[in-house]
Each structure stands twice: as C-alpha cells, then as structure tokens.
Short mmCIF file of C-alpha atoms in Angstrom, two decimals:
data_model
loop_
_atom_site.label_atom_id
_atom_site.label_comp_id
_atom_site.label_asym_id
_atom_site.label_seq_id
_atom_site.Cartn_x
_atom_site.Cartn_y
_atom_site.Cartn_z
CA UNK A 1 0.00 0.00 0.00
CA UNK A 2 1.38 3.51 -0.90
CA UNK A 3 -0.06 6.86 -0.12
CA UNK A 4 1.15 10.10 -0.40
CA UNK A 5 0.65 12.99 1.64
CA UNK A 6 1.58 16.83 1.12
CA UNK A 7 -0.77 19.39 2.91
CA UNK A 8 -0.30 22.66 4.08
CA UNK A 9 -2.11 23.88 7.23
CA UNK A 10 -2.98 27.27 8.51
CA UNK A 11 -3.89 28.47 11.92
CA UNK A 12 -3.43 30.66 14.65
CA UNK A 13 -4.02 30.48 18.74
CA UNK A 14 -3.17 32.80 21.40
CA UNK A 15 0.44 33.04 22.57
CA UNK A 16 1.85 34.76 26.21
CA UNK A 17 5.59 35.34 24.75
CA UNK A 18 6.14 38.71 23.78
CA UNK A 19 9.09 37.43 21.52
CA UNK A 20 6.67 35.61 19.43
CA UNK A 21 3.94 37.93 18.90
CA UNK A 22 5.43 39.45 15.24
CA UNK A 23 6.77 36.01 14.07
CA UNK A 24 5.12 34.11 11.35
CA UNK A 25 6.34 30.10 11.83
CA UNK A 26 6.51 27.99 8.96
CA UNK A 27 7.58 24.07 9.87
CA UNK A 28 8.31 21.35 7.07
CA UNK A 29 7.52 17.73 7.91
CA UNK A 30 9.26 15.44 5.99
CA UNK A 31 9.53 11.55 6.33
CA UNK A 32 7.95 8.25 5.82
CA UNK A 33 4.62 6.23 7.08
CA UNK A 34 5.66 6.97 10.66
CA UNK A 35 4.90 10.80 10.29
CA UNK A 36 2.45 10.43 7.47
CA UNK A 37 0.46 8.61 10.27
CA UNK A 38 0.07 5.42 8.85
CA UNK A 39 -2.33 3.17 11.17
CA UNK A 40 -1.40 -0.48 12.48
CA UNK A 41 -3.82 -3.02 12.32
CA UNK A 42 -7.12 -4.00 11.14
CA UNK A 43 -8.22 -0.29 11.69
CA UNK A 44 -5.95 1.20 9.05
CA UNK A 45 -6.10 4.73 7.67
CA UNK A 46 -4.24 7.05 8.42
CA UNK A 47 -3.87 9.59 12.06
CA UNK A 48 -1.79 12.60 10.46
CA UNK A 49 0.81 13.46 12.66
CA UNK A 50 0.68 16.93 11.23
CA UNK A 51 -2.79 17.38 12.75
CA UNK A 52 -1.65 17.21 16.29
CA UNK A 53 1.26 19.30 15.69
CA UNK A 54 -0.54 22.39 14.28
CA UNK A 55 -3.65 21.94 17.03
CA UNK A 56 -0.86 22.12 19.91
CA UNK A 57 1.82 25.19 18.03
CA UNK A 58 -1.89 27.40 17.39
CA UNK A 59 -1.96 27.67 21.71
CA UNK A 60 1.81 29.07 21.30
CA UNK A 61 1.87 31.37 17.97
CA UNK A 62 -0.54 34.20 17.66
CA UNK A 63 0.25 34.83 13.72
CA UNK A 64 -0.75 31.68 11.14
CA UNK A 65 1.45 28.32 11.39
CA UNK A 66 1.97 27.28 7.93
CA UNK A 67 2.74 23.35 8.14
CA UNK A 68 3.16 21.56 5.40
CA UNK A 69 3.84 17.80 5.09
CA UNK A 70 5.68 15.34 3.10
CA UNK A 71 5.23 12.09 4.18
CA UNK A 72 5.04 8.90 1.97
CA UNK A 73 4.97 4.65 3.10
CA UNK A 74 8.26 2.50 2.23
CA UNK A 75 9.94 5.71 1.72
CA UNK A 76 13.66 4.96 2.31
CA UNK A 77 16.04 7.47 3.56
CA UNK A 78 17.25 8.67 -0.19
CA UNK A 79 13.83 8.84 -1.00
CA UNK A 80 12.75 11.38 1.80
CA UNK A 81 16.29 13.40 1.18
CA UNK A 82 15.16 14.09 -2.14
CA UNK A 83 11.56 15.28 -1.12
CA UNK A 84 12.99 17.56 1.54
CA UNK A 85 15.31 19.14 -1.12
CA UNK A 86 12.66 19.72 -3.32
CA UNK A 87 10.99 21.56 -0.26
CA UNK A 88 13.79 23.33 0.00
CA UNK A 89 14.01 24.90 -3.21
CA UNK A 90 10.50 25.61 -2.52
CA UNK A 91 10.72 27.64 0.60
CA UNK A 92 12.80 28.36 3.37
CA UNK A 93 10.62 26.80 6.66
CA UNK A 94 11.14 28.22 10.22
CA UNK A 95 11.55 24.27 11.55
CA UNK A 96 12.25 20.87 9.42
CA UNK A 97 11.16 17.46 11.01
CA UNK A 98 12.65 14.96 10.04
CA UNK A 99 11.77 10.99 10.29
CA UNK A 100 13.45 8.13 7.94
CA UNK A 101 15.83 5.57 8.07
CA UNK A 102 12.99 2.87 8.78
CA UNK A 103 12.54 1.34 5.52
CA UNK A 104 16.22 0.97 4.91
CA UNK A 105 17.03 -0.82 8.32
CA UNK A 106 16.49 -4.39 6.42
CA UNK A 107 19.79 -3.15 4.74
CA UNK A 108 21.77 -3.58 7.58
CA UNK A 109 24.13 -0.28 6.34
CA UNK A 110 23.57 2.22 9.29
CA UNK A 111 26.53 4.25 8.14
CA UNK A 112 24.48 4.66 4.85
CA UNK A 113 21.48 5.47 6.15
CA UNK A 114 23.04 7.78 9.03
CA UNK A 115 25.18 9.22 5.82
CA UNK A 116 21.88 10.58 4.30
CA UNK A 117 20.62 11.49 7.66
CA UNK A 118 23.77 13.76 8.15
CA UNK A 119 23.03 15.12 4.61
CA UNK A 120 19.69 16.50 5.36
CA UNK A 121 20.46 18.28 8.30
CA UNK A 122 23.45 20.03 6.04
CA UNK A 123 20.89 20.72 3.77
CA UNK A 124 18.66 22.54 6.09
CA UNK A 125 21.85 24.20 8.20
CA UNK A 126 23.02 25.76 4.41
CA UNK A 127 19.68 26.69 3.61
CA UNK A 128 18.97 28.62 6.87
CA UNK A 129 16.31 27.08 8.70
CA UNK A 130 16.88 27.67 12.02
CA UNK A 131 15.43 24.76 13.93
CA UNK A 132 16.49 21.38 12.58
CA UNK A 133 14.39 18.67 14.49
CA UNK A 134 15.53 14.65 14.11
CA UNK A 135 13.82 11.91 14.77
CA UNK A 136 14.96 8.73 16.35
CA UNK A 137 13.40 5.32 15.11
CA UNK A 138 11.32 3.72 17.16
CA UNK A 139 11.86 -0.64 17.31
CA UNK A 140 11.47 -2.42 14.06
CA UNK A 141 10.05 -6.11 15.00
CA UNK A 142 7.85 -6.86 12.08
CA UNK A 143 7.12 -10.70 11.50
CA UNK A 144 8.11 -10.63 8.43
CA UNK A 145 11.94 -10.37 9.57
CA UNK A 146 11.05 -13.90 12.07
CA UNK A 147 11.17 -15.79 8.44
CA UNK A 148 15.11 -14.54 7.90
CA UNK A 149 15.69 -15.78 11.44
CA UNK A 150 18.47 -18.45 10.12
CA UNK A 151 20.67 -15.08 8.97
CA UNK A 152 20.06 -13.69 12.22
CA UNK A 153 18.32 -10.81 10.50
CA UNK A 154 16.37 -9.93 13.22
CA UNK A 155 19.74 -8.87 15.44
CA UNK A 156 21.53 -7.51 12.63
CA UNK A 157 18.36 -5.23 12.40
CA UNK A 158 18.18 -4.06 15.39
CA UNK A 159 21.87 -3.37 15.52
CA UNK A 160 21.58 -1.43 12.75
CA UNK A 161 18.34 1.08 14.73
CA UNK A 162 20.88 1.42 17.60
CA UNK A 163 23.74 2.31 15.61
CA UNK A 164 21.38 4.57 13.04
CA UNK A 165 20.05 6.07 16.93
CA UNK A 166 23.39 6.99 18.30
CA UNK A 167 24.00 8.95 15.22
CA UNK A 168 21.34 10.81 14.95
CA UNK A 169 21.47 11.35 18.85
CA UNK A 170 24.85 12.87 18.75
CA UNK A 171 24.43 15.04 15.02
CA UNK A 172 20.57 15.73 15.42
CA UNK A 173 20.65 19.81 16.00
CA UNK A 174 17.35 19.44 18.04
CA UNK A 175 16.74 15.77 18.96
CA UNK A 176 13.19 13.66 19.72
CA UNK A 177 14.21 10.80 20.95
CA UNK A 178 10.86 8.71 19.62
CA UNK A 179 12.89 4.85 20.14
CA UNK A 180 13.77 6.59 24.25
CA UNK A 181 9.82 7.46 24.20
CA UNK A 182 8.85 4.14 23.22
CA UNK A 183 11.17 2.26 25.64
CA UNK A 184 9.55 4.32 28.62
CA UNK A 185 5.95 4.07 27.50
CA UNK A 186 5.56 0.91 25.13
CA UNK A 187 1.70 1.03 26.00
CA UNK A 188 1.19 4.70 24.44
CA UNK A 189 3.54 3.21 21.72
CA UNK A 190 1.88 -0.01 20.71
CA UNK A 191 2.77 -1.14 17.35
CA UNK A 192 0.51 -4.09 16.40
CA UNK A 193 2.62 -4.45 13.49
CA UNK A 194 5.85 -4.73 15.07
CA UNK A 195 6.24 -1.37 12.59
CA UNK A 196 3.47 1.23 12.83
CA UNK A 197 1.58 3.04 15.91
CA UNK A 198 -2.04 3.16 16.74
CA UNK A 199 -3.97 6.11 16.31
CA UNK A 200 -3.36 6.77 20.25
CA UNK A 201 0.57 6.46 19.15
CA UNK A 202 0.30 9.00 16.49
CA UNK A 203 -1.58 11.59 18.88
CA UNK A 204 1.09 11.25 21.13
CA UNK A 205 4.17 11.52 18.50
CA UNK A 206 2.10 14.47 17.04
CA UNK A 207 2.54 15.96 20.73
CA UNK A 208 6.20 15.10 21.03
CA UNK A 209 7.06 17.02 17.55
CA UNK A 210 5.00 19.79 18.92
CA UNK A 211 6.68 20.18 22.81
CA UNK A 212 9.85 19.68 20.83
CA UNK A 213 9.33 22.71 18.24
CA UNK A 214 8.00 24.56 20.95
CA UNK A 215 11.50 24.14 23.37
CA UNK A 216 13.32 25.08 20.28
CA UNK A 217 11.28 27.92 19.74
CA UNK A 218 11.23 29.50 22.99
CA UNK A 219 14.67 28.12 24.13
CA UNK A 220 12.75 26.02 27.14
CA UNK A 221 14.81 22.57 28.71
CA UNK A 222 12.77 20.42 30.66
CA UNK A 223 9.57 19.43 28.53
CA UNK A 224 6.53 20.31 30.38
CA UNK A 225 5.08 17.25 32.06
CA UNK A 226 0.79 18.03 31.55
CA UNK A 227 2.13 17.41 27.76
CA UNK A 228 1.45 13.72 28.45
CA UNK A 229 -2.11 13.20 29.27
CA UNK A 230 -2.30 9.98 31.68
CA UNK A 231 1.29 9.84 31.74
CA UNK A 232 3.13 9.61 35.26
CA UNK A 233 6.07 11.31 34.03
CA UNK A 234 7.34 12.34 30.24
CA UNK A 235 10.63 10.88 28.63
CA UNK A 236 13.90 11.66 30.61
CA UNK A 237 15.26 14.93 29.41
CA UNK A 238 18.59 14.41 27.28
CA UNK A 239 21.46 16.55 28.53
#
C-alpha cells in the first residue's frame, strides 16, 4: 500500500511570549509512514501526525502556522532526502522534522542510512532554517523479519536502529528521541505491526514534535510534564 501525503495547514491560537507575537512560523515535515500517520492493524487509515502538531503550536503562535507535510509509506532514507530538497528549493521553513531511516534498516548499512541522515540536516543548516528537528526510530520487530531468522536478521536489524540512533542522537541539532519514548511508554507506543503506531501512538508523537518545536522555539529545557495526558512522568530529558 502507498499513499502520499503533502498538505499545508494554517492556523493561529493565542500566545503569552512577547518574543513571538510578530513572528510568522513555517515548519516542514518530511519523512515516511511513521509521520504520514500510517495506522497499524485491522483499523488502518491514516492519524496525520501533522494534525496534532498544528492543534498544539496554534496555543503558542498568535500569527498563522503554515505546516506543510511530506510524508510517503516505504519511503527509504534517499527517497525522503530528495523530497525535503525539493521543499527546499521551494521555501525556506522556520523548523524541518525529520523521520526516515525505517525502511532501509532491512539493509543492515547504518553508516548509509546515518550518511543521508547527516546530509539533510546540512541541507537545512546551508539553507537557513533555524530549527532542525531529528527523529529517532522507534523498534522495528515486524514478523516478516522472524522468516530470515536463520541469517540472524532480526539482530543484525536491530543493531543497525541502535547504531542509526546513536547517530542521529549525537548530530541531530534538536533531537526527539521517539525509540527513548517508546522504551519508557511501550503502552502509548503499541505497534501491532511490530512497525506502525495506533492512532493513540500517532496523537502522542504528534505531541512530542509539537513540545519539541515549541522548546526550540522559545529556548525552554525540561519538557513540560501536563504534555502527556495519563502519563506519570514524560521521557527523561537528554542533557
């Protein structure tokens, strides 16, 4: 199944920072079925990520938030580099998000993958968006790998995500540590699939990107911990 999704999105909300009031923010989403909000399960559909995002930055920014979104299934890491240059030439956002890596994990090349990772957050740096956010991928246990057991697929996999995720931990210019998120609250996290989220999943991503733009925005540390409705405590803060 393939779907493609580019919308823009235009709001505004009421904001208490003085430093904000004459700013117009324009964010760039760009990734693969984990931020186009592809649904696990028998549900399906799709829970845009995007959606979330704009309904939580319209409570910060008093001018419009112009989001727009690029966000396709089986992308693979070359594949979303391309469509965030082409955003690029485009426009010059505020904020990029960026997601991808997970469709090329089966490769078992992190330096590859973390290669074009590194690339895009160039890209943005030289292009002068200010706020550069990257994504960390969240576990990869799809059945599918169980049948390339005898290869040991299924570790070499995963040791690929951890390598890919110290990369991007160290390089990312503002991190959101999704795979740290779903260690620490695998219930909000589900993915039936061994892949994809639930639609509760995709809510709460769609919050994370939007505390996360909002600390890079305002300079805050600590995220704020009513953020996580029915949550005991949010995600430890990364030094």
């Amino acid at each position: 199944m393939r779907a493609h999704i580019f919308c823009a999105l235009a709001t505004a909300g009421a904001l208490s920072t003085n430093n904000l009031r004459d700013a117009r923010f324009s964010c760039s989403i760009v990734g693969d079925s984990l931020l186009a909000g592809l649904v696990a399960g028998g549900e399906g559909g799709f829970e845009p990520v995007a959606k979330v995002v704009v309904n939580e930055l319209r409570k910060l920014i008093l001018t419009p938030v112009d989001v727009r979104v690029s966000a396709e299934p089986l992308r693979t890491a070359g594949q979303v580099e391309v469509a965030l240059s082409e955003e690029l030439q485009s426009r010059t956002p505020g904020a990029v998000v960026i997601l991808a890596g997970t469709n090329d994990l089966w490769r078992c090349d992190a330096d590859a993958t973390f290669k074009s990772l590194k690339r895009m957050y160039d890209n943005c740096a030289q292009a002068g968006v200010r706020h550069v956010v990257g994504i960390t991928l969240p576990p990869f246990t799809a059945d599918a790998t169980q049948w390339f057991s005898i290869v040991d697929l299924p570790q070499r996999i995963e040791a690929t995500r951890s390598a890919v995720n110290d990369n991007i931990r160290d390089a990312a210019p503002v991190l959101l540590d999704l795979a740290a998120d779903c260690e620490n609250d695998p219930s909000t996290y589900m993915q039936p699939d061994g892949i994809h989220f639930t639609r509760a999943g995709y809510r709460a991503l769609g919050l994370r990107v939007a505390e996360t733009l909002e600390e890079a925005l305002l300079g805050k540390a600590p995220p704020r911990t009513a953020i996580y409705p029915g949550s005991k405590k949010p995600p430890p803060v990364r030094s």
